Each structure stands twice: as structure tokens, then as C-alpha cells.
């Protein structure tokens, strides 16, 4: 075999290796925009089969009872992707559902479906109801209502403790779901839609299970340098995604800062 052929084979092999490396690095977190149910939908897909991927929850920099601008949170936490977490009281700024950050419960609420992540990237949706034990989960945020359960799209409404009718009016929306292939879906819709429409959209995207997240003015979604949904207010909590264990480790201490002291005045 002459040198020209050998050189060509080696060059092709190197090129394929580079392409494979690039594909592997880019495919674990990917963004697409789709048109579903006459609605433009932003979709960030996260491959939870990738052992280097880390999904976590995070709270505002001054802890529970404070808020922080979305841009500030992104700058401080440096995630590859991020989405709005659960609802919070606009007066006290305290979230309405349980939140576990890095294995530690930082907030205890009373409503919602548990969106739970294990240390080995298993996403589980736990039914609402009563005080729950989050032992064994790395990250948890209780939000809702449930949108898809066992491939069936339906909204559970009051059985999860949500009683405000305003929750079910048309609004911009965010949601999280999981597919049969263990791909997590982070979804936002910037135009006002009903929650039932969001449930159908999540099923259309292939979600086996899915839950609603905070929406309206709190609608926020980010992926790799692009803010896809801009919230109209400061936020109190997020779901964040990291492309590597190393990147997660570098900001781990920033995920759940100490709470604001009693009587303190949040400045974020």
C-alpha cells in the first residue's frame, strides 16, 4: 500500500474521530424549536444516559426567602442549560414546594409533584401528598400539576394541592418531562396557552411522564449561551444542567447559599 493511500486513510480516521468527539459532546444537550399544536415550542433535550451529565436544583444567591435575576443566576451558576423551577409566594419569596439541593432539603412546601433526580441520572415523578422522604435523591423540586403520566396526557389539578384558578388560565409555560429513551425534555412556550395544551405538547414530544413548572412572568429557559425565554421577574429557584462532573464540581458550593437571616432584607 503506497504512502498516499495510507495518509488518506489516516486522515479520514482522524477526521471521523474528531467528528465523533464533536457529536458526542454536543448531542447530550441539544436545543430545537418545534411547531406543535399551532404553537412555537422551545425544547432542550438532555441525554440522561450520559454519565457525565449532572442535573441539579439551585436557589437564589441569598437563599430561601430571596430572589435573583435570571441573568445573575446564570452568571453565578454557569450551567449549560437551565429552566424555571417551582412557584413561589410573591410577598415572602418562599417556594410553595419541597426543594432538595445536592441531597439536602432546603425548602419544605405542601403541594406539587416531586420531580426527583437520583445520583445516577434517573428522573422520577413522585405523586403529590403529605410530607415525603427524599432520601436517595440528589435533587428534588416539587412543582406541577402533572401533565403526562404513563404516556397519558391529563392535568391532575386540585388533587396536587393547587387551588388557584388563575393557574389554569392561558399563560406562557414551562415543563419538564422524560422520554422512554431516558432523554429529559426542558420545554418552554412563550405565547399564552392552556395547561391542557401543554400536556398534549409534552406527549407529542414523546414524554412518558411530565410535570408543569412555574410559568407566566416566571417563564425562563436557557441553553448554551442563548436565553430562549426571558422571565419578567426575578426568580427563586431553577433546574440546572451541567455537561460534566468537573463543571458541576466547580459551582457546587453556589447551588444552595445560606438563607437570609430572620428579618433580613434580600437585595438580589
Coordinates of C-alpha atoms in Angstrom, one line a residue:
X1 CA 0.0 0.0 0.0
X2 CA 1.6 3.3 -1.0
X3 CA 2.1 6.3 1.2
X4 CA -0.6 8.4 -0.4
X5 CA -3.3 5.8 0.4
X6 CA -2.0 5.3 3.9
X7 CA -2.0 9.0 4.5
X8 CA -5.5 9.3 3.2
X9 CA -6.8 6.5 5.4
X10 CA -5.1 8.1 8.5
X11 CA -6.5 11.5 7.7
X12 CA -10.0 10.1 7.2
X13 CA -9.7 8.2 10.5
X14 CA -8.6 11.3 12.4
X15 CA -11.5 13.3 10.8
X16 CA -14.0 10.7 11.8
X17 CA -12.7 10.6 15.4
X18 CA -12.9 14.4 15.6
X19 CA -16.4 14.4 14.2
X20 CA -17.5 11.6 16.6
X21 CA -16.0 13.6 19.6
X22 CA -17.8 16.7 18.5
X23 CA -21.1 14.8 18.1
X24 CA -20.8 13.1 21.5
X25 CA -20.0 16.4 23.1
X26 CA -22.9 18.3 21.5
X27 CA -25.6 15.6 21.5
X28 CA -26.0 15.2 25.2
X29 CA -27.6 18.7 25.5
X30 CA -29.3 19.9 22.4
X31 CA -31.8 22.7 21.5
X32 CA -34.6 22.6 18.9
X33 CA -37.5 24.8 18.1
X34 CA -40.7 23.0 17.1
X35 CA -44.2 23.9 15.9
X36 CA -46.8 21.8 17.8
X37 CA -50.5 22.4 18.3
X38 CA -50.2 25.6 16.4
X39 CA -47.6 26.8 18.9
X40 CA -43.9 27.6 18.7
X41 CA -42.2 25.4 21.3
X42 CA -38.6 25.7 22.7
X43 CA -37.2 22.2 23.5
X44 CA -33.9 21.4 25.3
X45 CA -33.2 17.7 25.2
X46 CA -30.7 16.3 27.8
X47 CA -29.4 12.8 27.4
X48 CA -29.5 11.3 30.9
X49 CA -27.7 8.2 29.7
X50 CA -24.5 10.2 29.5
X51 CA -22.8 9.6 32.9
X52 CA -21.0 12.9 32.8
X53 CA -24.3 14.9 32.7
X54 CA -25.3 16.4 36.1
X55 CA -28.8 17.8 36.8
X56 CA -29.4 19.8 39.9
X57 CA -31.7 22.3 41.5
X58 CA -30.4 25.7 42.6
X59 CA -31.8 28.6 44.7
X60 CA -31.2 32.4 44.7
X61 CA -27.8 33.6 46.0
X62 CA -29.1 34.7 49.3
X63 CA -31.1 31.6 50.0
X64 CA -34.8 30.8 50.6
X65 CA -36.8 34.0 51.1
X66 CA -34.8 35.9 48.4
X67 CA -34.9 36.3 44.7
X68 CA -32.3 36.8 42.0
X69 CA -32.3 37.9 38.3
X70 CA -32.2 35.1 35.8
X71 CA -29.1 36.6 34.2
X72 CA -27.4 36.8 37.6
X73 CA -28.2 33.2 38.4
X74 CA -26.8 32.0 35.0
X75 CA -23.6 34.0 35.5
X76 CA -23.1 32.7 39.1
X77 CA -24.0 29.1 38.4
X78 CA -22.6 28.7 34.8
X79 CA -24.9 25.9 33.7
X80 CA -25.1 24.5 30.1
X81 CA -28.9 24.6 30.4
X82 CA -31.4 26.0 32.9
X83 CA -35.2 26.3 33.4
X84 CA -37.6 27.8 35.8
X85 CA -38.3 25.7 38.9
X86 CA -41.4 25.8 41.1
X87 CA -43.8 28.5 42.1
X88 CA -43.1 30.9 45.0
X89 CA -45.0 33.5 47.0
X90 CA -44.5 36.9 45.6
X91 CA -44.6 38.5 49.0
X92 CA -42.4 36.2 51.1
X93 CA -40.4 34.8 48.1
X94 CA -40.7 31.3 49.6
X95 CA -41.3 28.5 47.2
X96 CA -44.5 26.5 47.6
X97 CA -43.0 23.1 47.1
X98 CA -40.2 21.0 48.6
X99 CA -36.7 21.6 47.2
X100 CA -33.7 19.4 47.7
X101 CA -30.3 20.7 46.5
X102 CA -27.3 18.3 46.5
X103 CA -29.0 15.9 48.8
X104 CA -30.1 18.5 51.3
X105 CA -33.7 19.7 51.8
X106 CA -33.5 23.5 51.7
X107 CA -37.3 24.2 51.5
X108 CA -40.4 22.3 52.7
X109 CA -43.7 23.1 50.9
X110 CA -47.1 21.5 50.8
X111 CA -48.0 21.0 47.1
X112 CA -47.0 19.5 43.8
X113 CA -45.5 16.5 42.1
X114 CA -41.9 15.6 43.1
X115 CA -39.5 16.0 40.2
X116 CA -36.7 13.8 41.5
X117 CA -33.2 13.1 40.3
X118 CA -31.0 10.3 41.6
X119 CA -27.2 10.5 41.6
X120 CA -27.1 8.1 38.6
X121 CA -29.4 10.4 36.5
X122 CA -32.7 8.7 36.9
X123 CA -35.6 11.1 36.7
X124 CA -38.7 10.1 38.7
X125 CA -42.0 11.8 39.2
X126 CA -43.4 11.3 42.6
X127 CA -47.2 11.8 43.3
X128 CA -48.3 14.7 45.5
X129 CA -49.5 14.2 49.0
X130 CA -48.2 14.7 52.6
X131 CA -44.7 15.0 53.9
X132 CA -42.3 13.0 51.8
X133 CA -38.9 11.4 52.4
X134 CA -36.4 12.4 49.7
X135 CA -33.6 10.1 50.9
X136 CA -31.7 8.8 48.0
X137 CA -32.3 11.7 45.7
X138 CA -29.6 14.1 44.7
X139 CA -32.1 16.9 43.6
X140 CA -35.8 17.4 44.0
X141 CA -38.2 20.2 43.2
X142 CA -42.0 19.9 43.8
X143 CA -44.0 21.6 41.2
X144 CA -46.9 20.7 38.9
X145 CA -49.6 19.8 38.2
X146 CA -48.7 16.6 36.5
X147 CA -49.1 16.8 32.7
X148 CA -48.3 13.3 31.4
X149 CA -48.4 10.1 33.4
X150 CA -47.6 6.7 31.8
X151 CA -48.0 8.3 28.3
X152 CA -51.4 9.7 29.0
X153 CA -51.8 13.4 28.9
X154 CA -54.0 14.9 31.6
X155 CA -53.8 17.6 34.2
X156 CA -54.5 16.5 37.8
X157 CA -55.3 20.0 39.1
X158 CA -56.7 20.1 42.7
X159 CA -55.5 16.6 43.8
X160 CA -52.0 18.0 43.9
X161 CA -53.0 20.9 46.2
X162 CA -53.2 23.7 43.6
X163 CA -56.5 25.5 44.2
X164 CA -55.9 28.9 42.4
X165 CA -58.0 29.0 39.2
X166 CA -55.5 31.5 37.7
X167 CA -53.1 28.7 37.4
X168 CA -55.2 27.2 34.6
X169 CA -55.8 30.3 32.5
X170 CA -53.8 30.9 29.4
X171 CA -50.2 31.8 30.2
X172 CA -46.7 31.3 28.9
X173 CA -45.5 27.9 30.2
X174 CA -42.5 25.7 31.2
X175 CA -42.4 22.0 31.8
X176 CA -40.1 19.0 32.3
X177 CA -40.5 15.5 31.0
X178 CA -38.8 12.2 30.4
X179 CA -38.9 10.0 27.3
X180 CA -38.8 6.2 27.0
X181 CA -35.1 6.6 25.9
X182 CA -34.2 8.4 29.1
X183 CA -34.0 11.8 27.5
X184 CA -35.1 14.7 29.7
X185 CA -37.2 17.4 28.0
X186 CA -36.9 21.0 29.2
X187 CA -39.7 22.9 27.4
X188 CA -40.9 26.5 27.3
X189 CA -43.7 28.2 25.4
X190 CA -43.6 31.9 25.3
X191 CA -47.1 32.6 24.0
X192 CA -50.1 32.1 26.3
X193 CA -51.6 28.6 26.2
X194 CA -53.8 26.5 28.4
X195 CA -52.2 23.9 30.6
X196 CA -54.1 21.2 28.8
X197 CA -52.5 22.2 25.6
X198 CA -49.0 22.0 27.2
X199 CA -49.8 18.4 28.4
X200 CA -50.6 17.4 24.8
X201 CA -47.4 19.1 23.6
X202 CA -45.4 17.2 26.1
X203 CA -47.0 13.9 24.9
X204 CA -46.3 14.9 21.3
X205 CA -42.7 15.4 22.2
X206 CA -42.5 11.8 23.4
X207 CA -42.8 12.3 27.2
X208 CA -43.7 9.3 29.2
X209 CA -44.1 11.4 32.3
X210 CA -44.1 15.2 32.6
X211 CA -44.9 18.0 35.0
X212 CA -45.6 21.6 34.8
X213 CA -43.2 24.2 36.2
X214 CA -43.7 27.8 37.2
X215 CA -44.8 29.9 34.2
X216 CA -46.3 33.3 33.3
X217 CA -43.9 36.0 34.2
X218 CA -41.5 33.4 35.6
X219 CA -41.1 31.6 32.4
X220 CA -37.4 31.1 31.8
X221 CA -35.3 28.7 29.6
X222 CA -31.6 28.9 28.7
X223 CA -29.3 26.6 26.6
X224 CA -25.6 27.1 25.8
X225 CA -25.4 30.9 25.7
X226 CA -29.0 31.5 24.5
X227 CA -31.8 32.8 26.6
X228 CA -34.8 31.2 24.9
X229 CA -37.4 32.5 27.4
X230 CA -36.8 35.7 29.3
X231 CA -38.6 36.0 32.7
X232 CA -40.3 39.2 33.6
X233 CA -39.4 39.0 37.3
X234 CA -36.5 37.8 39.5
X235 CA -36.7 34.1 40.3
X236 CA -36.1 32.0 43.5
X237 CA -35.2 28.6 42.1
X238 CA -34.1 26.8 39.0
X239 CA -33.3 23.4 37.5
X240 CA -29.8 23.5 36.1
X241 CA -27.8 21.1 33.9
X242 CA -24.0 20.6 33.6
X243 CA -22.2 18.9 30.7
X244 CA -19.5 17.4 33.0
X245 CA -18.9 16.4 36.6
X246 CA -15.9 18.8 36.6
X247 CA -18.0 21.8 35.7
X248 CA -20.6 20.9 38.3
X249 CA -18.0 20.5 41.0
X250 CA -16.7 24.0 40.3
X251 CA -20.0 25.6 41.2
X252 CA -21.4 23.1 43.6
X253 CA -21.0 25.4 46.6
X254 CA -23.1 28.1 44.9
X255 CA -26.2 26.0 44.4
X256 CA -27.7 26.5 47.9
X257 CA -26.4 29.5 49.7
X258 CA -27.2 30.2 53.3
X259 CA -30.7 31.5 53.9
X260 CA -31.4 35.2 54.5
X261 CA -31.3 35.9 58.3
X262 CA -34.6 36.5 60.1
X263 CA -35.8 40.0 59.4
X264 CA -33.2 40.4 56.7
X265 CA -33.8 42.3 53.5
X266 CA -33.0 40.4 50.3
X267 CA -31.0 42.6 48.0
X268 CA -30.9 40.3 44.9

